[in-house]
Short mmCIF file of C-alpha atoms in Angstrom, two decimals:
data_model
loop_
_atom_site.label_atom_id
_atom_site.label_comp_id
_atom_site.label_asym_id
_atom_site.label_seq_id
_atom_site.Cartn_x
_atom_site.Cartn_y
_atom_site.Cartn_z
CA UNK A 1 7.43 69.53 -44.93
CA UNK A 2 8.22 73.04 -42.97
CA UNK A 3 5.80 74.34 -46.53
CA UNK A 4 3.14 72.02 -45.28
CA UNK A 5 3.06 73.44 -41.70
CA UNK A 6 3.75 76.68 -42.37
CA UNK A 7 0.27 76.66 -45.07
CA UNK A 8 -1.15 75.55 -41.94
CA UNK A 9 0.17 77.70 -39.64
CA UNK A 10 -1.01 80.80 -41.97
CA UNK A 11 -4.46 79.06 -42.26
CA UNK A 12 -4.46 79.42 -38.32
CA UNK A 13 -3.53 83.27 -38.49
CA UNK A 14 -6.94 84.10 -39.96
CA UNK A 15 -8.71 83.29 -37.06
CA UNK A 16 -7.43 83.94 -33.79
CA UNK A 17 -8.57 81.49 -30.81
CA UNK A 18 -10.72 80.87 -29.57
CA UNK A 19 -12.05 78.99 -32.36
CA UNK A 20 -15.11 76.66 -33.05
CA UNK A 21 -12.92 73.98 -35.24
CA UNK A 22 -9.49 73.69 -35.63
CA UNK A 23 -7.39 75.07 -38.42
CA UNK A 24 -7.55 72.95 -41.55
CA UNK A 25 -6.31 72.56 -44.77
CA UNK A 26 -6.44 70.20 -47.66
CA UNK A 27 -2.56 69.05 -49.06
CA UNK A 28 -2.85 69.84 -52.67
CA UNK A 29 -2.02 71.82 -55.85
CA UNK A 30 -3.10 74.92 -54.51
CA UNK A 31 -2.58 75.24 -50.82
CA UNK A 32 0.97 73.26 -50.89
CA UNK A 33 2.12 74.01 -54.15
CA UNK A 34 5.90 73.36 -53.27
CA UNK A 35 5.38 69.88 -51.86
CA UNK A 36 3.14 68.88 -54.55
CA UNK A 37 4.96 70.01 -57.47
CA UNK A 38 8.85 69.83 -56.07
CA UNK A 39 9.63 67.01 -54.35
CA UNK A 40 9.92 63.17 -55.97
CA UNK A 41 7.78 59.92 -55.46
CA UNK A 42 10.49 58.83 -52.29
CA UNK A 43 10.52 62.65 -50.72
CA UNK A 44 7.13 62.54 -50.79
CA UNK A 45 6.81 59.26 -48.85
CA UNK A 46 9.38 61.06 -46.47
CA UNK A 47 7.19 63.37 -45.75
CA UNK A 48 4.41 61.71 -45.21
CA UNK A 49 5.88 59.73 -43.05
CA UNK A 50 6.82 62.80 -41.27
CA UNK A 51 3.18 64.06 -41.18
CA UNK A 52 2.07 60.13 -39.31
CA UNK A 53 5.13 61.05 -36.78
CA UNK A 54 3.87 64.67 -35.75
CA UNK A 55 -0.02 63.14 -35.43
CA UNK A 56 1.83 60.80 -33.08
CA UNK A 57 2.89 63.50 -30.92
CA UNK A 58 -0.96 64.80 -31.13
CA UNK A 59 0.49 68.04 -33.02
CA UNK A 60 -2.00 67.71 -35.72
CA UNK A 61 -4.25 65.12 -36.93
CA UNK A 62 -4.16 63.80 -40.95
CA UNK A 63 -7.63 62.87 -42.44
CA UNK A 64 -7.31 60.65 -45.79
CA UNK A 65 -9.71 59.02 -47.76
CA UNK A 66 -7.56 55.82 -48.11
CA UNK A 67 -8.40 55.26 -51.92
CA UNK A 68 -4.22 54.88 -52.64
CA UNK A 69 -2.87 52.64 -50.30
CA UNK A 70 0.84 53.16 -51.59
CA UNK A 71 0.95 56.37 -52.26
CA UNK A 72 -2.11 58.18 -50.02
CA UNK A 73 -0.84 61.72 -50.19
CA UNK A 74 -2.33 61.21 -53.74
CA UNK A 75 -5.93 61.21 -51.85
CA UNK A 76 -5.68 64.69 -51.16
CA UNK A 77 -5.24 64.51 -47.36
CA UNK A 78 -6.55 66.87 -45.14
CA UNK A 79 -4.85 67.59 -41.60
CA UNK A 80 -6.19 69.92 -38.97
CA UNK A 81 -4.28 71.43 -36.07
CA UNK A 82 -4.39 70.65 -32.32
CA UNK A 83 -3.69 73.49 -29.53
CA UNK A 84 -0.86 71.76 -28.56
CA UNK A 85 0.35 71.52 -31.65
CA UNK A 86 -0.28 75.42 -32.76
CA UNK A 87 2.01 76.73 -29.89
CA UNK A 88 4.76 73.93 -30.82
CA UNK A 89 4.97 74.45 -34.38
CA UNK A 90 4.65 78.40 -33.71
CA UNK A 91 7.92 78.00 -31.64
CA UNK A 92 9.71 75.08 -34.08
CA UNK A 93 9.10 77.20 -37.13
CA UNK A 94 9.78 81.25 -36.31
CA UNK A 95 5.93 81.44 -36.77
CA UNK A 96 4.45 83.50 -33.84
CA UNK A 97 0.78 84.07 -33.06
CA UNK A 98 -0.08 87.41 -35.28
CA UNK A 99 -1.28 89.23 -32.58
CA UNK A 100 -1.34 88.55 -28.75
CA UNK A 101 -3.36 85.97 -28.34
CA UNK A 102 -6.87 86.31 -26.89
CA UNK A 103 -6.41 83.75 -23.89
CA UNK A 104 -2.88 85.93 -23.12
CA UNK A 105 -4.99 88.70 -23.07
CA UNK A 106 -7.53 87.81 -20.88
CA UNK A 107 -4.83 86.31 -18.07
CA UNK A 108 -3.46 90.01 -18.24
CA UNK A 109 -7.15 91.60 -17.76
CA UNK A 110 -7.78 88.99 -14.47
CA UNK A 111 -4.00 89.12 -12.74
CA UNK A 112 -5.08 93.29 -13.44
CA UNK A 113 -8.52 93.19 -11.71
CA UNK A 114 -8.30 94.11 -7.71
CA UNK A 115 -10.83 92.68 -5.65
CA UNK A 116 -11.34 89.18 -6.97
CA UNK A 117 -11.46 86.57 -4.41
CA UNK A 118 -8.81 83.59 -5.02
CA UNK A 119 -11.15 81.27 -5.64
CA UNK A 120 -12.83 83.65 -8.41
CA UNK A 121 -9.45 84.82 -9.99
CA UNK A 122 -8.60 80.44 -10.14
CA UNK A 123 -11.83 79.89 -12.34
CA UNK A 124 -11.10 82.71 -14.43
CA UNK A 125 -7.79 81.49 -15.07
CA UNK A 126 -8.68 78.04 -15.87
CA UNK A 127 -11.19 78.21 -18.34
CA UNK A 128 -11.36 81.71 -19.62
CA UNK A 129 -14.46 83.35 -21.09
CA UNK A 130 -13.47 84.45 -24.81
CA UNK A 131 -16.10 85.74 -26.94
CA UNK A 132 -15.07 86.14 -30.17
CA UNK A 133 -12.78 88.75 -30.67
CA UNK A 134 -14.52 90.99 -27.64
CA UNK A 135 -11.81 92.60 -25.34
CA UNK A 136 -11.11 90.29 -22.57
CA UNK A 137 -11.49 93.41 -20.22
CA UNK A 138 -14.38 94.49 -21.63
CA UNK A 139 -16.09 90.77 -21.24
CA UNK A 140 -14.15 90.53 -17.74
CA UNK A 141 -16.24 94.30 -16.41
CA UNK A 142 -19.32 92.93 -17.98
CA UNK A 143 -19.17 89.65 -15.94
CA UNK A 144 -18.71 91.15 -12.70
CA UNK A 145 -20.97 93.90 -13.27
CA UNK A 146 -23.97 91.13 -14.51
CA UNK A 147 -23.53 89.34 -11.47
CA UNK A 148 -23.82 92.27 -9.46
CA UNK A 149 -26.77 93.88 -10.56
CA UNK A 150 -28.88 90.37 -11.12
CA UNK A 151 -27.15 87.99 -8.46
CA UNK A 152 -28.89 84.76 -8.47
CA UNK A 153 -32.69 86.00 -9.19
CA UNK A 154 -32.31 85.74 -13.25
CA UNK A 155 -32.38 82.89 -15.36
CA UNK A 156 -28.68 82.77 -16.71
CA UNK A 157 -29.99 82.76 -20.44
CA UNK A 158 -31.68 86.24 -19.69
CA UNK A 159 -28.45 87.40 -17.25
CA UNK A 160 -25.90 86.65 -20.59
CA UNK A 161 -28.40 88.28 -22.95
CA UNK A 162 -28.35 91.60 -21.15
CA UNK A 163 -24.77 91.90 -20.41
CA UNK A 164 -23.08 90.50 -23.47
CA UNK A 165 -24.35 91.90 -26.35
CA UNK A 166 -27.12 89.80 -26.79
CA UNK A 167 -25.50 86.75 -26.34
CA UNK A 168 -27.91 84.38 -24.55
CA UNK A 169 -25.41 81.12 -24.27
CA UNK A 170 -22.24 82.41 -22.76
CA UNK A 171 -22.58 81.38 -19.54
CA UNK A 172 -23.87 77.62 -20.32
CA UNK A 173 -21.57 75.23 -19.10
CA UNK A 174 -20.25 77.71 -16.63
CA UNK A 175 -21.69 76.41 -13.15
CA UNK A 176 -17.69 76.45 -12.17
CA UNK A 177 -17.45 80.26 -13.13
CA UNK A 178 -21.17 80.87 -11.65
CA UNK A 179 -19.86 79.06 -8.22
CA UNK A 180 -16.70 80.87 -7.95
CA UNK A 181 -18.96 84.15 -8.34
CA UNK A 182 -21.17 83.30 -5.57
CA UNK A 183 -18.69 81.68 -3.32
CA UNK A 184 -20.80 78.52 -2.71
CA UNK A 185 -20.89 75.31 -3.82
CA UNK A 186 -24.06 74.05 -4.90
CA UNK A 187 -26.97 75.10 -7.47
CA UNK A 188 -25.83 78.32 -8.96
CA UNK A 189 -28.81 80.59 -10.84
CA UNK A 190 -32.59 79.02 -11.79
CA UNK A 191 -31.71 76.76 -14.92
CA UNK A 192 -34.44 76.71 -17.92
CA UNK A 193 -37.52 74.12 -17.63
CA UNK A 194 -36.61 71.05 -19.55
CA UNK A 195 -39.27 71.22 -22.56
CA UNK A 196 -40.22 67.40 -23.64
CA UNK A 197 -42.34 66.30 -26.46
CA UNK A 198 -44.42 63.24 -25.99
CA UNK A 199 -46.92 61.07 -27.56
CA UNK A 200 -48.65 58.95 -24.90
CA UNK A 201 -51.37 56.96 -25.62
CA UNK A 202 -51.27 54.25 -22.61
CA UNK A 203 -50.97 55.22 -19.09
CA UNK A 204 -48.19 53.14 -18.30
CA UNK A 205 -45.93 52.18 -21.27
CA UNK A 206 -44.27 49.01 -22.27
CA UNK A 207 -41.17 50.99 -23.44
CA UNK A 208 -40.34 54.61 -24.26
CA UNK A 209 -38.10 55.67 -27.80
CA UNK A 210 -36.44 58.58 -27.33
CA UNK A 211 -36.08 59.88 -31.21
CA UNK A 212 -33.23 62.33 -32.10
CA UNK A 213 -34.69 64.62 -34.52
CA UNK A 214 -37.71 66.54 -35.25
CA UNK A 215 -38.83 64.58 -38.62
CA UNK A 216 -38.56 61.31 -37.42
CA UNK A 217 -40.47 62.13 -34.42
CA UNK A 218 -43.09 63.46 -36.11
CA UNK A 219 -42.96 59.57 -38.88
CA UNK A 220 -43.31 57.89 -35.84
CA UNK A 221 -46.14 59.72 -34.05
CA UNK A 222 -47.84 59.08 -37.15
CA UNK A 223 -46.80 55.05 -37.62
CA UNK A 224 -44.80 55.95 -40.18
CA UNK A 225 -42.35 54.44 -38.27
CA UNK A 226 -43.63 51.44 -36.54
CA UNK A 227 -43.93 50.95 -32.86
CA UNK A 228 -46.46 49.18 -30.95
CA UNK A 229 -48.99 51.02 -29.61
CA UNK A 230 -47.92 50.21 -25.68
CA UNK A 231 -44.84 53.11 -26.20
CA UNK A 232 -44.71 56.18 -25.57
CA UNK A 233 -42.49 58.19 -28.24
CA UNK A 234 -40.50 61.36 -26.92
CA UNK A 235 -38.61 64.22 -29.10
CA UNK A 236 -34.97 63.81 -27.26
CA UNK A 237 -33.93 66.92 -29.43
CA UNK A 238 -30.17 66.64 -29.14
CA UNK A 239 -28.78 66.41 -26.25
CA UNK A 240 -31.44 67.62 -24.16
CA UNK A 241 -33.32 64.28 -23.32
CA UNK A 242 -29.85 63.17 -21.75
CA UNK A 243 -29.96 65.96 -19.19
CA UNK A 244 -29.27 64.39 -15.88
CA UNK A 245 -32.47 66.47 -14.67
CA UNK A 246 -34.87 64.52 -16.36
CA UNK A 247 -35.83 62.54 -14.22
CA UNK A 248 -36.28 65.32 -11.73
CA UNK A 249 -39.65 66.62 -10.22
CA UNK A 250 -40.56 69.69 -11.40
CA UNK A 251 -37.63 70.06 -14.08
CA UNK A 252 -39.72 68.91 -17.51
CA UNK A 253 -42.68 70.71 -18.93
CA UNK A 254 -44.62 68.16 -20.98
CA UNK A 255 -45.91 69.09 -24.31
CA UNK A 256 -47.43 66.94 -26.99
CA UNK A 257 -50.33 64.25 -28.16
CA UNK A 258 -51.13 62.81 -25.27
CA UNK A 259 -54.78 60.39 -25.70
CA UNK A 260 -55.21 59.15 -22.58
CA UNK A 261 -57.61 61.22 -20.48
CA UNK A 262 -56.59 62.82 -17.43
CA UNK A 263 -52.46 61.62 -18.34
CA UNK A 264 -50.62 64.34 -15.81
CA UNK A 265 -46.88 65.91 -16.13
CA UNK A 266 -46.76 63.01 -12.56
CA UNK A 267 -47.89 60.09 -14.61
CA UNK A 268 -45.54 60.91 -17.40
CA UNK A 269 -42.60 61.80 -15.11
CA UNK A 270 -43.62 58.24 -13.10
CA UNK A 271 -43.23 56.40 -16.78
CA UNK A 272 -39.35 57.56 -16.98
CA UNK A 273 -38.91 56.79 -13.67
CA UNK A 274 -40.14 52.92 -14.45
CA UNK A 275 -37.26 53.00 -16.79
CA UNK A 276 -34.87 53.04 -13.98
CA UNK A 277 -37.09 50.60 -11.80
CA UNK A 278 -36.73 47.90 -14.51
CA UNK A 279 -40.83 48.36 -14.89
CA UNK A 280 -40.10 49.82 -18.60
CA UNK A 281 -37.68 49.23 -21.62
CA UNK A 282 -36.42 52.51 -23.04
CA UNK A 283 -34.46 52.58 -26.56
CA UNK A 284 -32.67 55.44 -28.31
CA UNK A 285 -33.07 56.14 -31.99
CA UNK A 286 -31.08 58.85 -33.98
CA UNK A 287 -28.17 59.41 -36.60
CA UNK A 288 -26.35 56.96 -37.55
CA UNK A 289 -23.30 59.31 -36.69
CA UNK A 290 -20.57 59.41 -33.87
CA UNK A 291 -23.19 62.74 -32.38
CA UNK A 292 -25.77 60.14 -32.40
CA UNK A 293 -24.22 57.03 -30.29
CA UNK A 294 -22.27 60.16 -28.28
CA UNK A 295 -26.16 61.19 -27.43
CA UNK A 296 -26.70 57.79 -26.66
CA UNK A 297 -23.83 57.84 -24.22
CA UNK A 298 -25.26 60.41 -22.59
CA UNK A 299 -28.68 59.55 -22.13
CA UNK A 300 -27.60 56.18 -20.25
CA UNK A 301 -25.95 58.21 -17.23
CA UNK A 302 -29.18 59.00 -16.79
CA UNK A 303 -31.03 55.80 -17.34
CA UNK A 304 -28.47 53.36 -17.77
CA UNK A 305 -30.43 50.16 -18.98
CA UNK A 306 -31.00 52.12 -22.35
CA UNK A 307 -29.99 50.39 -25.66
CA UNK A 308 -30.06 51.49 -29.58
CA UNK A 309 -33.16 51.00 -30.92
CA UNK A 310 -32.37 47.94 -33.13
CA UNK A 311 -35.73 47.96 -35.67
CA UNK A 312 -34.13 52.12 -36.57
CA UNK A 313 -30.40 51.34 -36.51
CA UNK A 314 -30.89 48.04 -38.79
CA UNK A 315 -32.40 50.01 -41.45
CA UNK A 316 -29.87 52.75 -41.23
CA UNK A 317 -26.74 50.24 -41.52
CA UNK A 318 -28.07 48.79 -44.47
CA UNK A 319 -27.97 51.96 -46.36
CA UNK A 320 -24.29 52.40 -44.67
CA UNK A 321 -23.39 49.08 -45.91
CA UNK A 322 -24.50 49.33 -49.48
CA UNK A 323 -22.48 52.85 -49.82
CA UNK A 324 -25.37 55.27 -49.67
CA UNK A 325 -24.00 57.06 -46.38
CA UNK A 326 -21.83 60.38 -46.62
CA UNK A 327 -18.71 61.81 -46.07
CA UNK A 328 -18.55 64.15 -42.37
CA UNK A 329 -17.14 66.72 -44.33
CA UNK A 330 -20.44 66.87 -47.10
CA UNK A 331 -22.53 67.61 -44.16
CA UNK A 332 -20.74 69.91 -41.83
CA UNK A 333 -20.02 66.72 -39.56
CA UNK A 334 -16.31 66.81 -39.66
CA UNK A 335 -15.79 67.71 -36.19
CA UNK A 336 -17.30 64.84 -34.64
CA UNK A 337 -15.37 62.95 -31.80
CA UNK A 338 -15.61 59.59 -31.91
CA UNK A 339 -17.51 58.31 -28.81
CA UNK A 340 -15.36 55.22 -28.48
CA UNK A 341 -17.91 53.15 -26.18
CA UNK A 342 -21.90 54.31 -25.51
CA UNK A 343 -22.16 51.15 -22.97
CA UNK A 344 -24.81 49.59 -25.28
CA UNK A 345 -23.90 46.41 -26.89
CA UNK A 346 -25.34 46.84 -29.88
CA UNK A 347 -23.85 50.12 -30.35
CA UNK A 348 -20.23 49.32 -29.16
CA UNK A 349 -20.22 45.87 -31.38
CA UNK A 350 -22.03 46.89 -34.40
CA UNK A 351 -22.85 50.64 -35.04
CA UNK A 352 -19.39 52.04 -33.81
CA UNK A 353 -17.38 49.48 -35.99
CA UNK A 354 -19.55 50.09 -39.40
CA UNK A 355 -19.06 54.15 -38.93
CA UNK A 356 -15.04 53.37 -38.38
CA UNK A 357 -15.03 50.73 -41.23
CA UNK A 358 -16.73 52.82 -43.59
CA UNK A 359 -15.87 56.79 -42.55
CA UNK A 360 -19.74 57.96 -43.48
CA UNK A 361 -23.01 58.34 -41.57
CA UNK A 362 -26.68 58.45 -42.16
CA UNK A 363 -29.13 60.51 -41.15
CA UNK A 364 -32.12 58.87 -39.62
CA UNK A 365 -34.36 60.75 -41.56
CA UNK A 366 -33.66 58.47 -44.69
CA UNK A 367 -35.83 55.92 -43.41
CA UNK A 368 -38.61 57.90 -42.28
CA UNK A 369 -41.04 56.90 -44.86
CA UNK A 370 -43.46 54.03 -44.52
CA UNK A 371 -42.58 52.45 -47.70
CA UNK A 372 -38.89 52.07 -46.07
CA UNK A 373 -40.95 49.53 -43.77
CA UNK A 374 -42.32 47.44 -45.93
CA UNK A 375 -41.30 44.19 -47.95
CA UNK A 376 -38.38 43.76 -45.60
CA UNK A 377 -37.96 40.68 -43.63
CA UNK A 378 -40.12 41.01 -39.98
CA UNK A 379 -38.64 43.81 -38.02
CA UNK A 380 -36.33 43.21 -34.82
CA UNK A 381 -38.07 43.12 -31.75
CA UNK A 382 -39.21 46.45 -30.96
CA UNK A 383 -37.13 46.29 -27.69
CA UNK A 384 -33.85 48.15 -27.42
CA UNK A 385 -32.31 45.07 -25.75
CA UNK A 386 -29.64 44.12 -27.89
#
C-alpha cells in the first residue's frame, strides 16, 4: 500500500500547488508495479480495503469502473489526491513537499510586507493569490502596486492584464481581496457588461429557454429544435446567464435576432423580470452532465421557479439509457463535482440519479438535429414544469 501512495505522492511532486486538478494516477502494471505484480489475491483485497478506509478519511478519493465486483482493483482504479490528504500522507510517509511550497511562500512574502492594514494582510492570508509558479513576492508588489496606480477607475479584467503578465482573470472571484484593498465594503471596481444572446420574436413571451451551448442555440433559433413560437430563446453560455446581475438594469447588453419592431434592451430586461413575477415560465436546457444541472443550480438563485427543460433532457436520457453516453474522463470532464440537488424536481429525481447510475454524460449537442425530433412519440410539454 505505502507503493501505492508513494506513486502518488511522486505524481504530486511534478506539479507544485496550486494546481487546476488534483494529483492522479491509474493503479496498474506500470505506475504500481509492486502491488500489481507482488502481492496475492487476499493482500490485494487488504489493500484495497485499505484504499476505501483512507477515502473515508477524505485523504484521497478511488474512481473504479465497477466491471469486477469481487475483485475491482482488476478495473484498473484510478484515485486522485485531496489537500488534506497531500500534507497527511507527506508527514505519514517521510515524503516532504520537493520544494517549499508556493502557499508557504506567499504567507512569508505577506507576514514580510510593512504597511498592510489588518484587514488587508487577513484576506491575503486566507485565500492567497498563486499564479502558477510566479514568486509570491513578485505577485504580492504587483498587487499593491496595480491598485495603486488604477484604484477603482479600471475594469478589473484590464487592471489584471496590465499588472500580471497579461493575465486578464486573476482577480475574478476576488471581490474579498478587492474589498480588503479599498477598505470598504460594498461594490469593488466596474464589473464587465453581461453580454446576452437572444432570439425574440413576441413582445412578451410565454416562456424563455436558456440553452447552454453555442450549437444548440443556434438548432433552436433555427427550429431545429422545436419550441413554440411564443419563447424567447437565450445563449446562457456557461455560467454566465446565472449571474445574479441579470436581472439588473443596466447590467446586460442585448445582442441577437430580435423580429419584433421597436423590441428595446427594457422590454427584454421586463421579459426576465416576468419570470420572477410568475407572468413567464423559464426552462434550462444543457449537458446532460453534473456542469450542466450545477448551471442549473445556479441560474435558480436567480430566478428560482426555473425547471429542466423536459422536451431536451428526455431526448438526452434516452441516449444515456441505451449506453451511448461517455466516460468524464474521454472528455476532459473528470473533475466535475457532483451538484447533489439543483432544486428542480425533475432534475433532483430523474437526471441526477441516471448520471450516478450510469457514471457517463451527454452532450446536448447530440440531439441538435431535426431528424432527432421526429418519429418519436409527441414531445413533453414545452414547459419546464416538471
Amino acid at each position: 500500500m505505502d507503493a501505492v501512495l508513494q506513486a502518488l505522492l511522486k505524481r504530486a511532486d511534478l506539479r507544485a500547488p496550486p494546481r487546476i486538478r488534483p494529483p492522479r494516477i491509474r493503479l496498474d502494471q506500470e505506475t504500481c508495479p509492486v502491488w500489481f505484480g507482488a502481492i496475492g489475491g487476499e493482500a490485494k483485497a487488504f489493500s484495497w480495503k485499505r484504499l476505501l478506509d483512507l477515502e473515508q478519511a477524505t485523504l484521497i478519493v478511488v474512481r473504479v469502473k465497477h466491471r469486477h465486483a469481487d475483485a475491482p482493483w482488476r478495473d484498473e482504479p484510478a484515485i486522485s489526491l485531496t489537500s488534506l490528504g497531500e500534507e497527511r500522507l507527506r508527514e505519514w510517509l517521510g515524503h516532504p513537499f520537493p520544494e517549499p511550497s508556493a502557499n508557504r511562500q506567499w504567507r512569508a512574502a505577506v507576514s514580510a510586507r510593512a504597511g498592510l492594514t489588518d484587514t488587508l494582510r487577513q484576506a491575503l492570508l486566507v485565500r492567497p493569490l498563486l499564479i502558477g509558479r510566479r514568486d509570491p513576492q513578485d505577485i504580492l508588489s504587483r498587487l499593491l502596486s496595480a491598485h495603486a496606480t488604477f484604484g477603482r477607475a479600471v475594469r478589473r479584467r484590464v487592471v489584471s492584464a496590465k499588472a500580471f503578465w497579461g493575465l486578464s482573470k486573476v482577480l475574478d472571484q476576488r471581490d474579498d481581496l478587492l474589498r480588503a484593498l479599498e477598505g470598504q465594503d460594498g461594490e469593488v471596481w466596474p464589473r464587465r457588461t453581461l453580454l446576452m444572446h437572444v432570439r425574440a420574436t413576441v413582445p412578451t413571451p410565454d416562456g424563455i429557454l436558456f440553452v447552454e451551448n453555442l450549437d444548440a442555440f443556434d438548432a433552436a433559433c433555427l427550429g431545429e429544435v422545436p419550441l413554440p413560437d411564443t419563447w424567447w430563446i437565450l445563449y446562457a453560455a456557461g455560467f454566465k446567464g446565472s449571474s445574479s446581475r441579470l436581472l439588473t438594469k443596466g447590467a446586460v447588453r442585448w445582442f441577437g435576432e430580435v423580429e419584433t419592431d421597436h423590441l428595446t434592451s427594457a422590454q427584454l430586461h421586463q421579459g426576465l423580470e416576468q419570470v420572477n413575477q410568475g407572468v413567464c415560465e423559464a426552462a434550462f436546457w444543457g449537458d446532460l452532465d453534473f456542469a450542466g444541472i450545477t448551471i442549473l443550480r445556479e441560474l435558480r438563485r436567480v430566478m428560482p421557479s426555473i425547471q429542466a427543460w423536459k422536451p431536451g433532457y428526455t431526448r438526452l436520457l434516452a441516449l444515456l439509457e441505451t449506453g451511448q453516453g461517455h466516460e468524464p474522463e474521454e472528455s476532459a470532464k473528470a473533475g466535475q463535482l457532483d451538484p447533489e440537488r439543483s432544486g428542480c424536481p425533475y432534475s433532483d429525481e430523474v437526471l441526477l440519479p441516471a448520471i450516478r447510475r450510469h457514471r457517463k454524460f451527454v452532450d446536448q449537442e447530440a440531439v441538435c438535429l431535426a431528424d432527432d425530433w421526429t418519429h418519436v412519440a409527441p414531445l413533453p410539454q414545452a414547459s419546464g414544469h416538471a
